[in-house]
Amino acid sequence: MKPDQYVVIGNPISHSKSPAIHARFAELAAQQLDYQGLLAPLDGFAKTVHDFVVAGGKGANVTLPFKLEAFALATELSERARIAGAVNTLKFESGRMYGDNTDGIGLVADIVRNAGVSLRGKRVLLLGAGGAARGALLPLLQEQPATLTIANRTLTKAQDLLEQAKSLSTSCDLQAYCFADLQQPFDVIINATSASISDEVPPLADTVFCKTTLAYDMMYAAAPTAFLRLAASQGALCRDGLGMLVEQAAEAFALWRGVRPPSAQVLTEMRAALQASQE
Ligand code: NDP
């Protein structure tokens, strides 16, 4: 019998690590499935999804630039997808198209489970107010930090996200700032800006870091990003977004298959492969 078919849809797509991650999950969890990268034309996301569903596809991950279109296309949404306004996971079942957003829950799983850093009662700084920051908002608040500060280059976007956060939590102390006004230290700083892609770092005062700060960059690369280099120079603990990538994939896999894959093992293997690629 043909195995169940899954894809990650994006443009471009050839760089995606998702096919390798899901193939390894399937192997370790003894699941029969096929998972491929699928390039959609920039103006053809809905048709690409439709054709895949007609061909019997069971589910899809969605990556840049289609997360907003996937949100619009889904016929049902999880609460976290509704709040994020973006979908990275689709499940096709009995004519339904269920949309979820596993990015934020993957981030929290990597910080709490893999790094062993609790967010409860902590002072958390979220840098950025784009799609990744929106996806992280609800899962972060569900961990009950003492404070959540949102800082963004464009202050009005941080303020919009702050209003959304206020509607989700009454117990957390919530603030929005521009980068230059941040002076106080934080326990956890999450870089959800795309500055790292161009090896830039938001203009942060040294005083936001202390020796016990966890500095987390959602981006990952073989070498530390500019943000992580800055954090390390201030003595902070550093972690990149490879674990977030693996954990968001694990959440999607669990949604589709009803089985939780051994994500920590796959993360260890992916880390080794990333380091080997640098040597
Ligand atoms: P968006 O384009 O939606 O948002 C980009 C954000 O970065 C905005 O807040 C923008 O500010 C800010 N920004 C861009 N350039 C700079 C700069 N030079 N200095 C300061 N701020 C800047 O991107 P996403 O939210 O989708 O992605 C953000 C990051 O998260 C990317 O690095 C991406 O790779 C990573 N990511 C990682 C995932 C993982 O699994 N590890 C999953 C999803 C995302 P402004 O509003 O002012 O334009």
Short mmCIF file of C-alpha atoms and ligand atoms in Angstrom, two decimals:
data_model
loop_
_atom_site.label_atom_id
_atom_site.label_comp_id
_atom_site.label_asym_id
_atom_site.label_seq_id
_atom_site.Cartn_x
_atom_site.Cartn_y
_atom_site.Cartn_z
CA MET A 1 0.00 0.00 0.00
CA LYS A 2 1.22 3.52 -0.82
CA PRO A 3 2.39 5.36 2.33
CA ASP A 4 0.55 8.51 3.47
CA GLN A 5 1.82 11.60 1.67
CA TYR A 6 2.99 14.83 3.36
CA VAL A 7 4.79 17.89 1.99
CA VAL A 8 6.34 21.18 2.99
CA ILE A 9 5.17 23.89 0.60
CA GLY A 10 7.23 27.04 0.07
CA ASN A 11 9.07 29.19 -2.47
CA PRO A 12 11.99 28.58 -2.45
CA ILE A 13 11.93 25.10 -0.93
CA SER A 14 15.11 23.24 -1.85
CA HIS A 15 16.92 24.53 1.32
CA SER A 16 14.24 23.13 3.67
CA LYS A 17 15.38 20.68 6.35
CA SER A 18 11.80 19.52 7.00
CA PRO A 19 11.92 16.47 4.64
CA ALA A 20 15.03 15.16 6.45
CA ILE A 21 13.53 15.83 9.89
CA HIS A 22 10.21 14.10 9.10
CA ALA A 23 11.91 11.16 7.40
CA ARG A 24 13.96 10.61 10.57
CA PHE A 25 10.86 11.04 12.81
CA ALA A 26 9.03 8.42 10.71
CA GLU A 27 11.94 6.01 10.91
CA LEU A 28 12.32 6.35 14.69
CA ALA A 29 8.56 6.28 15.37
CA ALA A 30 8.00 3.34 12.96
CA GLN A 31 5.51 5.31 10.84
CA GLN A 32 4.99 4.58 7.14
CA LEU A 33 4.88 7.94 5.38
CA ASP A 34 6.40 9.92 2.56
CA TYR A 35 7.37 13.60 3.08
CA GLN A 36 8.70 15.81 0.27
CA GLY A 37 9.44 19.46 -0.44
CA LEU A 38 6.89 21.02 -2.82
CA LEU A 39 7.63 24.25 -4.66
CA ALA A 40 4.52 26.38 -5.21
CA PRO A 41 4.48 29.26 -7.71
CA LEU A 42 4.31 32.61 -5.89
CA ASP A 43 0.79 33.13 -7.28
CA GLY A 44 -0.23 29.47 -7.02
CA PHE A 45 -0.35 28.40 -3.38
CA ALA A 46 -4.08 27.56 -3.22
CA LYS A 47 -3.95 25.51 -6.44
CA THR A 48 -0.85 23.64 -5.23
CA VAL A 49 -2.66 22.71 -2.01
CA HIS A 50 -5.83 21.77 -3.90
CA ASP A 51 -3.94 19.49 -6.31
CA PHE A 52 -2.12 17.82 -3.41
CA VAL A 53 -5.39 17.17 -1.56
CA VAL A 54 -7.03 15.74 -4.70
CA ALA A 55 -4.02 13.42 -5.10
CA GLY A 56 -4.71 12.06 -1.60
CA GLY A 57 -2.25 14.15 0.47
CA LYS A 58 -2.79 13.94 4.23
CA GLY A 59 -1.02 17.04 5.49
CA ALA A 60 1.34 19.89 4.70
CA ASN A 61 3.78 22.17 6.40
CA VAL A 62 3.78 25.69 5.04
CA THR A 63 6.79 27.98 4.96
CA LEU A 64 7.74 31.36 3.49
CA PRO A 65 6.00 33.16 1.90
CA PHE A 66 2.68 31.29 2.25
CA LYS A 67 1.82 31.20 5.99
CA LEU A 68 -0.78 33.97 5.66
CA GLU A 69 -2.37 32.35 2.59
CA ALA A 70 -2.54 29.03 4.46
CA PHE A 71 -4.32 30.86 7.29
CA ALA A 72 -6.88 32.21 4.79
CA LEU A 73 -7.32 28.82 3.11
CA ALA A 74 -7.90 26.70 6.23
CA THR A 75 -11.52 25.79 6.95
CA GLU A 76 -10.83 25.33 10.69
CA LEU A 77 -8.14 26.87 12.90
CA SER A 78 -6.48 26.08 16.22
CA GLU A 79 -6.60 28.89 18.77
CA ARG A 80 -2.86 29.51 18.43
CA ALA A 81 -3.15 29.77 14.62
CA ARG A 82 -6.07 32.20 14.97
CA ILE A 83 -4.06 34.39 17.35
CA ALA A 84 -0.89 34.15 15.23
CA GLY A 85 -2.85 35.02 12.07
CA ALA A 86 -0.65 32.48 10.29
CA VAL A 87 -0.64 28.72 9.62
CA ASN A 88 2.44 26.51 9.25
CA THR A 89 0.66 23.13 9.47
CA LEU A 90 -2.35 21.85 7.52
CA LYS A 91 -4.17 18.57 8.11
CA PHE A 92 -6.55 17.29 5.43
CA GLU A 93 -9.31 14.99 6.66
CA SER A 94 -12.81 14.23 5.36
CA GLY A 95 -12.99 17.40 3.25
CA ARG A 96 -11.79 19.55 6.18
CA MET A 97 -8.62 21.62 6.09
CA TYR A 98 -7.45 22.14 9.67
CA GLY A 99 -4.83 24.86 10.16
CA ASP A 100 -2.43 25.03 13.11
CA ASN A 101 0.61 27.10 14.01
CA THR A 102 3.29 25.04 15.74
CA ASP A 103 6.15 27.59 15.55
CA GLY A 104 5.51 29.18 18.96
CA ILE A 105 4.87 25.91 20.77
CA GLY A 106 8.06 24.57 19.19
CA LEU A 107 9.98 27.57 20.53
CA VAL A 108 8.63 27.06 24.04
CA ALA A 109 9.31 23.31 23.94
CA ASP A 110 12.92 24.00 22.97
CA ILE A 111 13.44 26.55 25.75
CA VAL A 112 11.61 24.67 28.51
CA ARG A 113 12.23 21.00 27.66
CA ASN A 114 15.47 20.96 25.70
CA ALA A 115 17.31 23.89 27.31
CA GLY A 116 15.71 23.21 30.73
CA VAL A 117 14.86 26.90 31.30
CA SER A 118 11.46 27.54 32.89
CA LEU A 119 9.63 30.70 31.76
CA ARG A 120 7.30 30.82 34.75
CA GLY A 121 7.80 34.00 36.78
CA LYS A 122 10.60 35.20 34.46
CA ARG A 123 11.23 38.58 32.80
CA VAL A 124 10.97 37.83 29.08
CA LEU A 125 11.94 40.16 26.23
CA LEU A 126 10.58 39.42 22.75
CA LEU A 127 12.44 41.25 19.97
CA GLY A 128 10.39 41.69 16.78
CA ALA A 129 6.71 41.92 15.97
CA GLY A 130 6.46 40.00 12.69
CA GLY A 131 4.97 36.57 11.99
CA ALA A 132 7.33 34.58 14.21
CA ALA A 133 6.77 36.92 17.17
CA ARG A 134 2.97 36.73 16.69
CA GLY A 135 3.16 32.94 16.63
CA ALA A 136 5.16 32.92 19.87
CA LEU A 137 2.82 35.23 21.79
CA LEU A 138 0.18 32.79 23.10
CA PRO A 139 2.57 29.88 23.87
CA LEU A 140 4.86 32.30 25.76
CA LEU A 141 2.00 33.76 27.81
CA GLN A 142 0.74 30.26 28.61
CA GLU A 143 4.06 29.67 30.43
CA GLN A 144 3.09 32.51 32.82
CA PRO A 145 6.18 34.74 32.76
CA ALA A 146 6.13 37.61 35.30
CA THR A 147 6.71 40.18 32.55
CA LEU A 148 6.67 40.15 28.78
CA THR A 149 8.27 43.10 27.00
CA ILE A 150 7.86 43.41 23.24
CA ALA A 151 10.38 45.58 21.38
CA ASN A 152 10.44 46.28 17.67
CA ARG A 153 12.13 48.58 15.15
CA THR A 154 8.67 49.89 14.19
CA LEU A 155 7.17 50.73 17.59
CA THR A 156 3.55 50.79 16.39
CA LYS A 157 3.78 47.07 15.48
CA ALA A 158 5.08 46.26 18.97
CA GLN A 159 2.18 48.27 20.40
CA ASP A 160 -0.34 46.35 18.26
CA LEU A 161 1.11 43.06 19.52
CA LEU A 162 0.96 44.43 23.07
CA GLU A 163 -2.79 45.06 22.69
CA GLN A 164 -3.25 41.49 21.53
CA ALA A 165 -1.20 40.22 24.49
CA LYS A 166 -3.37 42.22 26.89
CA SER A 167 -6.44 40.40 25.59
CA LEU A 168 -4.72 37.05 26.34
CA SER A 169 -3.28 37.60 29.81
CA THR A 170 -4.32 39.58 32.86
CA SER A 171 -1.56 38.29 35.16
CA CYS A 172 1.53 39.10 33.08
CA ASP A 173 3.06 42.62 33.24
CA LEU A 174 3.09 43.66 29.55
CA GLN A 175 5.10 46.48 27.94
CA ALA A 176 6.08 47.64 24.45
CA TYR A 177 9.27 49.57 23.68
CA CYS A 178 11.57 50.56 20.88
CA PHE A 179 15.03 48.99 21.18
CA ALA A 180 16.79 52.20 22.33
CA ASP A 181 14.58 52.51 25.43
CA LEU A 182 15.46 49.06 26.81
CA GLN A 183 17.90 49.30 29.71
CA GLN A 184 16.83 46.81 32.39
CA PRO A 185 18.08 43.19 32.47
CA PHE A 186 15.94 40.24 31.33
CA ASP A 187 15.99 36.54 32.22
CA VAL A 188 15.15 35.42 28.68
CA ILE A 189 15.63 37.41 25.45
CA ILE A 190 14.14 35.94 22.28
CA ASN A 191 15.26 37.39 18.96
CA ALA A 192 12.29 37.05 16.58
CA THR A 193 13.56 39.74 14.22
CA SER A 194 14.95 38.79 10.85
CA ALA A 195 18.05 40.97 11.45
CA SER A 196 20.21 37.83 11.83
CA ILE A 197 19.56 36.90 8.19
CA SER A 198 21.74 39.87 7.15
CA ASP A 199 24.12 39.30 10.11
CA GLU A 200 22.77 42.39 11.86
CA VAL A 201 21.62 42.78 15.45
CA PRO A 202 18.99 45.12 16.92
CA PRO A 203 20.69 48.04 18.75
CA LEU A 204 20.50 46.73 22.34
CA ALA A 205 22.16 48.19 25.44
CA ASP A 206 24.63 45.83 27.15
CA THR A 207 22.55 46.18 30.33
CA VAL A 208 19.69 44.02 28.98
CA PHE A 209 21.96 40.98 29.39
CA CYS A 210 23.27 39.46 32.59
CA LYS A 211 25.19 36.26 33.35
CA THR A 212 22.00 34.24 33.84
CA THR A 213 20.15 35.57 30.76
CA LEU A 214 19.15 32.99 28.16
CA ALA A 215 19.60 34.64 24.74
CA TYR A 216 17.61 32.78 22.11
CA ASP A 217 17.84 33.50 18.38
CA MET A 218 15.03 31.96 16.31
CA MET A 219 17.44 31.84 13.39
CA TYR A 220 20.04 29.08 13.28
CA ALA A 221 23.23 28.69 11.29
CA ALA A 222 26.47 26.74 11.52
CA ALA A 223 28.14 29.78 13.12
CA PRO A 224 26.63 31.97 15.90
CA THR A 225 24.47 34.87 14.67
CA ALA A 226 25.37 38.52 15.36
CA PHE A 227 22.75 38.55 18.15
CA LEU A 228 24.25 35.48 19.82
CA ARG A 229 27.76 36.88 19.46
CA LEU A 230 26.64 40.05 21.26
CA ALA A 231 24.88 38.02 23.98
CA ALA A 232 27.93 35.78 24.47
CA SER A 233 30.18 38.85 24.81
CA GLN A 234 27.99 39.87 27.79
CA GLY A 235 28.27 36.42 29.38
CA ALA A 236 24.71 35.30 28.54
CA LEU A 237 23.72 31.68 27.83
CA CYS A 238 23.12 31.28 24.09
CA ARG A 239 20.81 29.08 22.03
CA ASP A 240 19.81 29.20 18.35
CA GLY A 241 16.55 28.21 16.63
CA LEU A 242 17.50 24.74 15.38
CA GLY A 243 15.63 23.19 18.31
CA MET A 244 12.58 25.34 17.53
CA LEU A 245 12.65 24.03 13.96
CA VAL A 246 12.78 20.40 15.13
CA GLU A 247 10.14 20.90 17.85
CA GLN A 248 7.65 22.68 15.54
CA ALA A 249 8.06 19.73 13.19
CA ALA A 250 7.46 17.30 16.06
CA GLU A 251 4.19 19.09 16.92
CA ALA A 252 3.04 18.79 13.30
CA PHE A 253 4.04 15.12 13.20
CA ALA A 254 2.07 14.45 16.41
CA LEU A 255 -0.98 16.26 14.97
CA TRP A 256 -0.89 14.18 11.78
CA ARG A 257 0.12 10.78 13.17
CA GLY A 258 -1.06 10.81 16.81
CA VAL A 259 2.47 9.75 17.80
CA ARG A 260 5.13 11.96 19.41
CA PRO A 261 8.51 11.45 17.70
CA PRO A 262 11.80 11.44 19.66
CA SER A 263 12.59 15.07 18.86
CA ALA A 264 15.53 15.42 21.29
CA GLN A 265 17.40 12.62 19.50
CA VAL A 266 16.71 14.15 16.09
CA LEU A 267 17.86 17.57 17.35
CA THR A 268 21.16 16.05 18.51
CA GLU A 269 21.64 14.47 15.08
CA MET A 270 20.73 17.69 13.23
CA ARG A 271 23.13 19.69 15.41
CA ALA A 272 25.96 17.27 14.64
CA ALA A 273 25.19 17.46 10.90
CA LEU A 274 25.12 21.29 11.02
CA GLN A 275 28.47 21.40 12.80
CA ALA A 276 29.99 18.87 10.41
CA SER A 277 28.85 21.03 7.45
CA GLN A 278 31.03 23.86 8.84
CA GLU A 279 34.20 21.74 9.14
P1 NDP B 1 8.84 38.89 9.44
O1 NDP B 1 9.32 39.44 8.15
O2 NDP B 1 7.41 38.59 9.64
O3 NDP B 1 9.25 39.94 10.62
C1 NDP B 1 10.53 40.48 10.66
C2 NDP B 1 10.74 41.25 11.98
O4 NDP B 1 12.12 41.58 12.08
C3 NDP B 1 9.97 42.54 12.10
O5 NDP B 1 9.63 42.74 13.44
C4 NDP B 1 11.00 43.58 11.62
O6 NDP B 1 10.78 44.85 12.16
C5 NDP B 1 12.26 43.00 12.21
N1 NDP B 1 13.50 43.38 11.52
C6 NDP B 1 13.85 43.07 10.23
N2 NDP B 1 15.09 43.53 9.98
C7 NDP B 1 15.55 44.12 11.11
C8 NDP B 1 16.76 44.77 11.48
N3 NDP B 1 17.77 44.91 10.60
N4 NDP B 1 16.89 45.23 12.74
C9 NDP B 1 15.89 45.09 13.63
N5 NDP B 1 14.69 44.49 13.35
C10 NDP B 1 14.53 44.01 12.10
O7 NDP B 1 9.77 37.61 9.74
P2 NDP B 1 9.39 36.35 10.62
O8 NDP B 1 8.72 36.84 11.85
O9 NDP B 1 8.69 35.33 9.79
O10 NDP B 1 10.84 35.70 10.95
C11 NDP B 1 11.70 36.28 11.93
C12 NDP B 1 12.89 35.35 12.19
O11 NDP B 1 12.46 34.13 12.79
C13 NDP B 1 13.67 34.95 10.94
O12 NDP B 1 15.06 35.01 11.25
C14 NDP B 1 13.26 33.51 10.69
O13 NDP B 1 14.28 32.77 10.06
C15 NDP B 1 13.04 33.03 12.13
N6 NDP B 1 12.13 31.86 12.21
C16 NDP B 1 12.64 30.68 12.71
C17 NDP B 1 11.84 29.57 12.82
C18 NDP B 1 12.43 28.30 13.34
O14 NDP B 1 11.75 27.25 13.29
N7 NDP B 1 13.61 28.30 13.91
C19 NDP B 1 10.41 29.60 12.43
C20 NDP B 1 9.96 30.90 11.96
C21 NDP B 1 10.81 31.98 11.86
P3 NDP B 1 9.79 45.94 11.46
O15 NDP B 1 8.42 45.60 11.96
O16 NDP B 1 10.27 47.25 11.93
O17 NDP B 1 9.93 45.75 9.96
#
